[in-house]
Amino acid sequence: MATIRLGDKAPDFTADSSMGTINLYNYLGDSWGILFSHPADFTPVCTTELGTAAKFKGEFDKRNVKMLALSVDGAASHNEWIKDINEVQKTTVNFPIIADEDKKVSDLYDMIHPNADNNLTVRSVFIIAPDKTVKLTLTYPASTGRNFYELLRVVDSLQLTAYHKVATPANWEHGQDVVVSPAIPTDEARKMFNKGVVEVKPYLRMTPDPTT
């Protein structure tokens, strides 16, 4: 079982889901993707997460990011669980949940960490670019629910830095100043970024977000 590192191709797979058979690459098409695993159906933290994810789907849609969840239970179980999620979270789960009873996808993506639990997936997150490379991985224990505001923030950063020669500083949010790539000399940067460049240190140059 190989560890998936940043820049690796996301392994393709075909699996059953709450919305029928899904092939990862066909499902994503030319979009970005976020794949996130859940330890099991009918578990409390996962119920809050999937309800929250459904409420955030519009924000991910705006960013051309397709959502895909996974649990090691079957599709029939997923669909029963979705009824609970919709009821208690007052939402509608509007993206597929992969049924991974044989743990084929979990193994492909190294989602089972035996020292945490031999049978259940940890809370893994993979953000996948349109070229199918993995741009971000996060791993949470089963006891800690994810912060979907943070997942949106990192998508904003990944998309900005994919298309512009900048990086994002600590706690950055969309619209705030960004860091000029260290590879660009300051004189060249001043020509490239017409909103201005502030040289804090020769190696730390800031410029307004080029997308705003």
PDB file of C-alpha atoms in Angstrom, residues 89-192:
ATOM      1  CA  GLN A  89     -28.851  18.670   9.992  1.00  0.00           C
ATOM      2  CA  LYS A  90     -31.852  20.226   8.183  1.00  0.00           C
ATOM      3  CA  THR A  91     -30.233  19.882   4.791  1.00  0.00           C
ATOM      4  CA  THR A  92     -30.147  17.590   1.751  1.00  0.00           C
ATOM      5  CA  VAL A  93     -27.047  15.493   1.085  1.00  0.00           C
ATOM      6  CA  ASN A  94     -26.419  16.373  -2.541  1.00  0.00           C
ATOM      7  CA  PHE A  95     -23.181  14.527  -3.437  1.00  0.00           C
ATOM      8  CA  PRO A  96     -22.265  10.821  -3.618  1.00  0.00           C
ATOM      9  CA  ILE A  97     -20.986   8.734  -0.711  1.00  0.00           C
ATOM     10  CA  ILE A  98     -18.758   5.903  -1.932  1.00  0.00           C
ATOM     11  CA  ALA A  99     -19.624   2.440  -0.595  1.00  0.00           C
ATOM     12  CA  ASP A 100     -16.289   0.832   0.247  1.00  0.00           C
ATOM     13  CA  GLU A 101     -17.249  -2.404   1.989  1.00  0.00           C
ATOM     14  CA  ASP A 102     -14.288  -4.277   0.469  1.00  0.00           C
ATOM     15  CA  LYS A 103     -11.989  -1.392   1.504  1.00  0.00           C
ATOM     16  CA  LYS A 104     -10.562  -1.265  -2.016  1.00  0.00           C
ATOM     17  CA  VAL A 105     -10.613   2.550  -2.188  1.00  0.00           C
ATOM     18  CA  SER A 106      -9.561   2.897   1.446  1.00  0.00           C
ATOM     19  CA  ASP A 107      -6.490   0.788   0.703  1.00  0.00           C
ATOM     20  CA  LEU A 108      -5.719   2.673  -2.522  1.00  0.00           C
ATOM     21  CA  TYR A 109      -5.729   5.942  -0.587  1.00  0.00           C
ATOM     22  CA  ASP A 110      -4.184   4.599   2.654  1.00  0.00           C
ATOM     23  CA  MET A 111      -7.238   5.700   4.659  1.00  0.00           C
ATOM     24  CA  ILE A 112      -7.009   2.956   7.279  1.00  0.00           C
ATOM     25  CA  HIS A 113      -4.389   3.574   9.961  1.00  0.00           C
ATOM     26  CA  PRO A 114      -4.102   0.346  11.990  1.00  0.00           C
ATOM     27  CA  ASN A 115      -2.704   2.014  15.112  1.00  0.00           C
ATOM     28  CA  ALA A 116      -5.865   4.140  15.239  1.00  0.00           C
ATOM     29  CA  ASP A 117      -8.362   1.492  14.082  1.00  0.00           C
ATOM     30  CA  ASN A 118      -7.896  -1.696  12.079  1.00  0.00           C
ATOM     31  CA  ASN A 119     -11.268  -1.601  10.353  1.00  0.00           C
ATOM     32  CA  LEU A 120     -12.460   1.980  10.025  1.00  0.00           C
ATOM     33  CA  THR A 121     -11.118   4.784   7.881  1.00  0.00           C
ATOM     34  CA  VAL A 122      -9.666   7.858   9.571  1.00  0.00           C
ATOM     35  CA  ARG A 123     -10.908  11.280   8.442  1.00  0.00           C
ATOM     36  CA  SER A 124      -8.769  11.691   5.332  1.00  0.00           C
ATOM     37  CA  VAL A 125      -9.085  14.606   2.902  1.00  0.00           C
ATOM     38  CA  PHE A 126      -7.636  14.704  -0.611  1.00  0.00           C
ATOM     39  CA  ILE A 127      -7.951  17.739  -2.861  1.00  0.00           C
ATOM     40  CA  ILE A 128      -7.408  16.809  -6.494  1.00  0.00           C
ATOM     41  CA  ALA A 129      -6.604  19.235  -9.332  1.00  0.00           C
ATOM     42  CA  PRO A 130      -8.132  18.989 -12.840  1.00  0.00           C
ATOM     43  CA  ASP A 131      -4.973  17.175 -14.031  1.00  0.00           C
ATOM     44  CA  LYS A 132      -5.772  14.512 -11.366  1.00  0.00           C
ATOM     45  CA  THR A 133      -2.729  15.318  -9.226  1.00  0.00           C
ATOM     46  CA  VAL A 134      -3.130  15.451  -5.455  1.00  0.00           C
ATOM     47  CA  LYS A 135      -2.682  19.024  -4.229  1.00  0.00           C
ATOM     48  CA  LEU A 136      -3.501  18.635  -0.535  1.00  0.00           C
ATOM     49  CA  THR A 137      -3.868  15.863   2.020  1.00  0.00           C
ATOM     50  CA  LEU A 138      -5.174  16.161   5.569  1.00  0.00           C
ATOM     51  CA  THR A 139      -5.662  13.421   8.141  1.00  0.00           C
ATOM     52  CA  TYR A 140      -7.807  13.815  11.238  1.00  0.00           C
ATOM     53  CA  PRO A 141      -8.521  11.194  13.908  1.00  0.00           C
ATOM     54  CA  ALA A 142     -12.036   9.784  14.113  1.00  0.00           C
ATOM     55  CA  SER A 143     -12.741  11.927  17.192  1.00  0.00           C
ATOM     56  CA  THR A 144     -12.118  15.294  15.472  1.00  0.00           C
ATOM     57  CA  GLY A 145     -14.576  16.727  12.963  1.00  0.00           C
ATOM     58  CA  ARG A 146     -13.229  18.752  10.051  1.00  0.00           C
ATOM     59  CA  ASN A 147     -13.444  22.511   9.605  1.00  0.00           C
ATOM     60  CA  PHE A 148     -15.122  23.155   6.249  1.00  0.00           C
ATOM     61  CA  TYR A 149     -14.236  26.840   6.344  1.00  0.00           C
ATOM     62  CA  GLU A 150     -10.593  25.738   6.350  1.00  0.00           C
ATOM     63  CA  LEU A 151     -11.193  23.372   3.435  1.00  0.00           C
ATOM     64  CA  LEU A 152     -12.677  26.235   1.406  1.00  0.00           C
ATOM     65  CA  ARG A 153      -9.754  28.467   2.410  1.00  0.00           C
ATOM     66  CA  VAL A 154      -7.180  25.950   1.188  1.00  0.00           C
ATOM     67  CA  VAL A 155      -9.091  25.466  -2.079  1.00  0.00           C
ATOM     68  CA  ASP A 156      -8.949  29.258  -2.595  1.00  0.00           C
ATOM     69  CA  SER A 157      -5.207  29.192  -1.923  1.00  0.00           C
ATOM     70  CA  LEU A 158      -4.545  26.175  -4.137  1.00  0.00           C
ATOM     71  CA  GLN A 159      -6.473  27.669  -7.049  1.00  0.00           C
ATOM     72  CA  LEU A 160      -4.873  31.090  -6.682  1.00  0.00           C
ATOM     73  CA  THR A 161      -1.333  29.722  -6.487  1.00  0.00           C
ATOM     74  CA  ALA A 162      -1.937  27.282  -9.351  1.00  0.00           C
ATOM     75  CA  TYR A 163      -2.638  30.131 -11.762  1.00  0.00           C
ATOM     76  CA  HIS A 164      -0.533  33.006 -10.373  1.00  0.00           C
ATOM     77  CA  LYS A 165       3.111  33.189  -9.244  1.00  0.00           C
ATOM     78  CA  VAL A 166       2.260  33.801  -5.623  1.00  0.00           C
ATOM     79  CA  ALA A 167       1.973  31.988  -2.302  1.00  0.00           C
ATOM     80  CA  THR A 168      -0.434  32.652   0.560  1.00  0.00           C
ATOM     81  CA  PRO A 169       0.778  33.649   4.050  1.00  0.00           C
ATOM     82  CA  ALA A 170      -0.379  32.322   7.412  1.00  0.00           C
ATOM     83  CA  ASN A 171      -4.113  32.700   8.083  1.00  0.00           C
ATOM     84  CA  TRP A 172      -4.635  34.100   4.566  1.00  0.00           C
ATOM     85  CA  GLU A 173      -8.185  34.415   3.308  1.00  0.00           C
ATOM     86  CA  HIS A 174      -9.467  35.231  -0.174  1.00  0.00           C
ATOM     87  CA  GLY A 175      -8.910  38.903  -1.024  1.00  0.00           C
ATOM     88  CA  GLN A 176      -6.009  39.473   1.377  1.00  0.00           C
ATOM     89  CA  ASP A 177      -2.446  40.306   0.306  1.00  0.00           C
ATOM     90  CA  VAL A 178      -0.306  37.452  -0.978  1.00  0.00           C
ATOM     91  CA  VAL A 179       3.410  36.636  -1.116  1.00  0.00           C
ATOM     92  CA  VAL A 180       5.323  37.084  -4.377  1.00  0.00           C
ATOM     93  CA  SER A 181       7.040  33.859  -5.450  1.00  0.00           C
ATOM     94  CA  PRO A 182      10.681  33.864  -4.245  1.00  0.00           C
ATOM     95  CA  ALA A 183      11.776  32.839  -7.749  1.00  0.00           C
ATOM     96  CA  ILE A 184      10.750  36.229  -9.202  1.00  0.00           C
ATOM     97  CA  PRO A 185      13.242  39.133  -8.831  1.00  0.00           C
ATOM     98  CA  THR A 186      11.693  42.235  -7.290  1.00  0.00           C
ATOM     99  CA  ASP A 187      12.123  44.375 -10.451  1.00  0.00           C
ATOM    100  CA  GLU A 188      10.346  41.740 -12.501  1.00  0.00           C
ATOM    101  CA  ALA A 189       7.666  41.371  -9.838  1.00  0.00           C
ATOM    102  CA  ARG A 190       6.896  45.105  -9.957  1.00  0.00           C
ATOM    103  CA  LYS A 191       6.226  44.785 -13.703  1.00  0.00           C
ATOM    104  CA  MET A 192       4.211  41.591 -13.275  1.00  0.00           C
TER     105      MET A 192
END
